[in-house]
Amino acid sequence: MDFKDQIDINRLPEHIAIIMDGNGRWAKNQGKFRVFGHESGVLSVKDIVEGCVEIGVKYLTVYAFSTENWNRPIEEVNALMELLISTINQEAETLNKNNIKLNAIGDLKSLPQKCIDDLAAAMDKTKANTKCTLTLALSYSAKWEIVEAARKIAEQVKDGKLAINQVDEQLFASQLTTVNMPDPELMIRTSGEHRISNYLLWQMAYTELYFTETLWPDFRREHLYEAIVDYQKRERRFGKISEQLN
Ligand code: IPE
Ligand code: IPE
Ligand code: MG
């Protein structure tokens, strides 16, 4: 039986976060340049977005470029930025046709201007779409995000707009880049690495983590469905004991 048929559609994760890892190794395994892996990884993104829409996942957030990735060789950084720009421009219309809203989180102002502009245009074009929200984490790191939130809160306290005792988890979450999104129930990382790499640290406080050896360019919706089936077998206790859950 297909993994898709095993999914309980009534207990779908509303939000799936992915660390798309392994592009470089995938290319190297074939004697190709790393950038070939990144280009091939775009096909995986397209298939996973379609796969999410097909079953009704409402939010998909993919780690496309981390704050730390700026430290890669300049040629690779440039190639990634160019790929990002061309992909956004090629896919904006398809996203729109499929009723998918494009969103981006991260320190976007650190991206090349062309990227900022084209991303803003694609987000504007798709802003009224309701089927699924695809969020690209770009120049993103969770520590950056948390520090930014702390700064914004401090500013409001300083200006007398907020009292210190109003600062609670809900208020803090409202200052993060993921405001208006539920926390991910499931996080998938490809390529066999078992780490979080500065991704959504606040939001993943209770996320189910799924690691697979599959390299990102080989990852297709069938792998996604396999991860969802695995997720649905887990008991999410949130600190309680089994007997307390219904
Ligand atoms: C993930 O693949 C894509 C980005 C980080 C941009 P990698 O480029 O990290 O590939 P590996 O991990 O070196 O194989
Ligand atoms: C994490 O992958 C960031 C993205 C997938 C964009 P990396 O390949 O950069 O992660 P580390 O540095 O190996 O943990
Ligand atoms: Mg990597």
XYZ file of C-alpha atoms and ligand atoms in Angstrom:
275
model
C 0.000 0.000 0.000
C 1.196 3.482 -0.847
C 2.196 5.688 2.031
C -0.374 8.197 0.838
C -3.182 5.676 1.414
C -1.944 5.116 4.964
C -2.284 8.770 5.932
C -5.175 9.646 8.236
C -6.382 12.814 6.567
C -8.125 13.958 9.761
C -4.851 14.060 11.681
C -2.620 15.787 9.178
C 0.098 18.080 10.456
C -1.066 21.587 9.684
C 2.487 22.852 9.373
C 5.513 20.909 8.123
C 9.010 22.399 8.331
C 11.874 20.991 6.285
C 15.651 21.309 6.379
C 16.507 20.572 2.768
C 19.990 19.128 3.134
C 22.364 17.072 1.008
C 22.406 18.892 -2.331
C 26.190 19.176 -2.390
C 26.808 15.524 -1.546
C 24.201 14.417 -4.088
C 26.049 16.294 -6.846
C 29.470 15.151 -5.678
C 28.311 11.510 -5.727
C 27.795 11.958 -9.463
C 31.027 13.801 -10.060
C 29.163 17.070 -10.635
C 29.539 20.566 -9.157
C 27.614 21.401 -5.979
C 25.422 23.900 -7.797
C 23.986 21.061 -9.896
C 22.700 19.631 -6.634
C 21.042 22.913 -5.736
C 19.390 23.116 -9.162
C 18.107 19.569 -8.799
C 16.879 20.415 -5.313
C 14.452 22.909 -6.812
C 12.605 19.998 -8.480
C 12.213 18.421 -5.048
C 10.769 21.637 -3.649
C 8.217 21.731 -6.472
C 7.194 18.131 -5.913
C 6.894 18.580 -2.146
C 4.792 21.727 -2.507
C 2.464 19.848 -4.880
C 2.462 16.885 -2.512
C 1.405 19.102 0.381
C -1.376 20.683 -1.647
C -2.541 17.256 -2.823
C -3.278 16.055 0.712
C -4.154 19.398 2.337
C -1.136 20.494 4.402
C -1.723 24.199 5.062
C 1.797 25.428 5.844
C 5.122 24.311 4.446
C 8.283 26.074 5.597
C 11.577 25.207 3.929
C 15.065 26.187 5.017
C 16.619 27.472 1.802
C 19.537 29.572 3.081
C 20.761 30.028 6.633
C 22.584 32.960 8.189
C 25.580 30.636 8.458
C 25.412 29.790 4.743
C 26.810 33.278 3.982
C 30.141 31.776 5.071
C 30.262 29.376 2.111
C 32.602 30.071 -0.840
C 31.442 33.223 -2.591
C 30.859 31.380 -5.894
C 28.397 29.044 -4.214
C 26.615 31.901 -2.426
C 26.288 33.789 -5.713
C 25.026 30.707 -7.534
C 22.431 30.118 -4.813
C 21.210 33.715 -5.003
C 20.918 33.506 -8.784
C 19.061 30.234 -8.526
C 16.743 31.765 -5.973
C 15.940 34.717 -8.233
C 15.360 32.592 -11.331
C 13.230 30.081 -9.416
C 11.041 32.762 -7.860
C 10.439 34.325 -11.260
C 9.777 31.002 -12.977
C 7.430 29.677 -10.320
C 5.449 32.713 -9.150
C 2.724 32.250 -11.757
C 2.347 28.519 -11.064
C 2.141 29.150 -7.332
C -0.534 31.734 -7.987
C -2.538 29.428 -10.273
C -2.427 26.759 -7.611
C -3.731 29.166 -4.949
C -0.463 29.003 -2.974
C 0.733 31.970 -0.979
C 4.467 32.653 -1.053
C 6.015 33.952 2.145
C 9.593 34.505 3.316
C 11.208 34.717 6.752
C 14.720 35.772 7.686
C 16.964 38.787 7.458
C 15.668 39.520 3.958
C 17.352 42.911 3.700
C 20.723 41.134 3.595
C 19.769 39.486 0.270
C 20.807 40.988 -3.098
C 18.461 43.814 -4.140
C 17.156 41.922 -7.192
C 16.236 39.052 -4.951
C 14.470 41.356 -2.486
C 12.484 42.990 -5.288
C 11.497 39.806 -7.127
C 10.583 38.085 -3.897
C 8.424 41.033 -2.839
C 6.679 41.000 -6.235
C 5.980 37.256 -6.049
C 4.709 37.566 -2.475
C 2.461 40.445 -3.454
C 1.080 38.534 -6.445
C 0.162 35.522 -4.284
C -0.838 37.292 -1.077
C -4.571 36.572 -1.313
C -4.089 32.827 -1.906
C -5.521 30.454 0.658
C -4.800 26.819 -0.177
C -1.305 26.576 1.269
C 1.383 28.950 2.523
C 4.885 28.185 1.289
C 7.444 29.963 3.449
C 11.075 30.235 2.354
C 13.529 30.680 5.224
C 16.181 32.896 3.642
C 19.164 34.346 5.436
C 17.344 32.897 8.409
C 18.564 31.725 11.761
C 16.509 31.145 14.875
C 18.944 32.949 17.160
C 18.794 36.002 14.884
C 15.000 35.833 14.972
C 14.806 35.525 18.756
C 17.214 38.419 19.310
C 15.193 40.564 16.881
C 12.020 39.773 18.818
C 13.708 40.669 22.101
C 14.827 43.979 20.605
C 11.353 44.832 19.351
C 9.882 44.074 22.759
C 12.550 46.105 24.558
C 11.817 49.037 22.270
C 8.102 48.919 23.029
C 8.796 48.744 26.763
C 11.204 51.658 26.491
C 8.583 53.725 24.630
C 6.018 52.979 27.329
C 3.807 51.018 24.886
C 4.191 47.763 26.759
C 4.492 46.858 30.435
C 7.051 44.226 31.412
C 4.390 41.996 32.941
C 2.634 41.888 29.558
C 5.603 40.000 28.122
C 4.520 36.370 28.014
C 4.911 33.465 25.568
C 2.068 34.662 23.393
C 3.423 38.198 23.163
C 6.906 36.901 22.433
C 5.630 34.584 19.678
C 3.781 37.521 18.110
C 7.139 39.259 17.561
C 8.644 36.325 15.668
C 8.733 36.004 11.877
C 6.238 33.135 12.043
C 3.412 35.250 13.494
C 0.025 33.970 12.233
C 1.407 30.494 11.587
C 0.874 27.508 13.859
C 4.063 25.897 15.171
C 5.176 22.987 12.974
C 3.954 19.620 14.209
C 6.535 17.832 12.050
C 10.088 18.742 11.013
C 11.898 16.704 8.381
C 15.635 16.839 7.766
C 17.127 15.017 4.820
C 20.671 13.714 4.219
C 21.259 11.855 7.480
C 22.353 14.843 9.576
C 20.788 14.810 13.025
C 20.814 18.454 14.005
C 18.648 21.554 13.966
C 21.203 24.010 12.491
C 19.610 27.134 13.974
C 16.149 26.487 12.491
C 12.889 27.560 14.183
C 14.198 26.952 17.708
C 11.274 28.624 19.462
C 8.628 27.149 17.154
C 9.988 23.593 17.400
C 9.756 23.360 21.173
C 7.313 20.419 20.774
C 7.746 19.463 17.130
C 8.134 15.816 16.124
C 11.505 15.404 14.419
C 11.981 13.072 11.457
C 15.385 12.342 9.970
C 15.976 10.488 6.733
C 19.138 9.431 4.896
C 17.585 10.466 1.568
C 19.437 13.403 0.038
C 17.261 16.409 -0.755
C 17.432 16.133 -4.588
C 16.088 12.565 -4.276
C 13.260 13.525 -1.906
C 9.783 13.279 -3.448
C 6.221 13.388 -2.168
C 6.241 9.639 -1.482
C 9.049 10.289 1.045
C 6.999 13.123 2.517
C 4.009 10.823 2.902
C 6.235 8.218 4.544
C 7.314 10.859 7.071
C 3.692 11.811 7.757
C 2.740 8.169 8.317
C 5.621 7.891 10.801
C 4.493 11.101 12.513
C 0.954 9.771 12.860
C 2.189 6.689 14.718
C 3.694 8.825 17.461
C 2.044 9.765 20.722
C 2.331 13.475 21.423
C 2.066 13.760 25.169
C 3.086 17.382 25.827
C 4.295 16.461 29.292
C 1.249 14.391 30.224
C 1.085 10.602 30.568
C -0.537 8.270 28.036
C -3.621 7.611 30.135
C -4.492 11.298 30.170
C -4.786 11.451 26.391
C -8.052 10.483 24.754
C 21.435 22.081 1.379
O 22.391 21.278 0.788
C 21.225 23.382 0.638
C 21.751 24.569 1.328
C 22.281 24.591 2.513
C 21.664 25.821 0.606
P 23.919 21.466 1.106
O 24.486 22.462 0.158
O 24.123 21.761 2.538
O 24.484 20.038 0.755
P 25.540 19.182 1.588
O 25.044 19.135 2.993
O 26.848 19.895 1.476
O 25.532 17.853 0.919
C 21.119 23.906 6.909
O 21.941 23.134 6.084
C 20.637 25.101 6.179
C 19.827 24.829 4.987
C 19.359 23.677 4.607
C 19.503 25.990 4.197
P 23.537 23.187 6.224
O 24.066 22.149 5.320
O 24.004 24.568 6.022
O 23.719 22.794 7.747
P 24.999 22.410 8.603
O 25.854 23.624 8.663
O 25.672 21.279 7.930
O 24.454 22.023 9.925
Mg 24.378 20.619 4.183
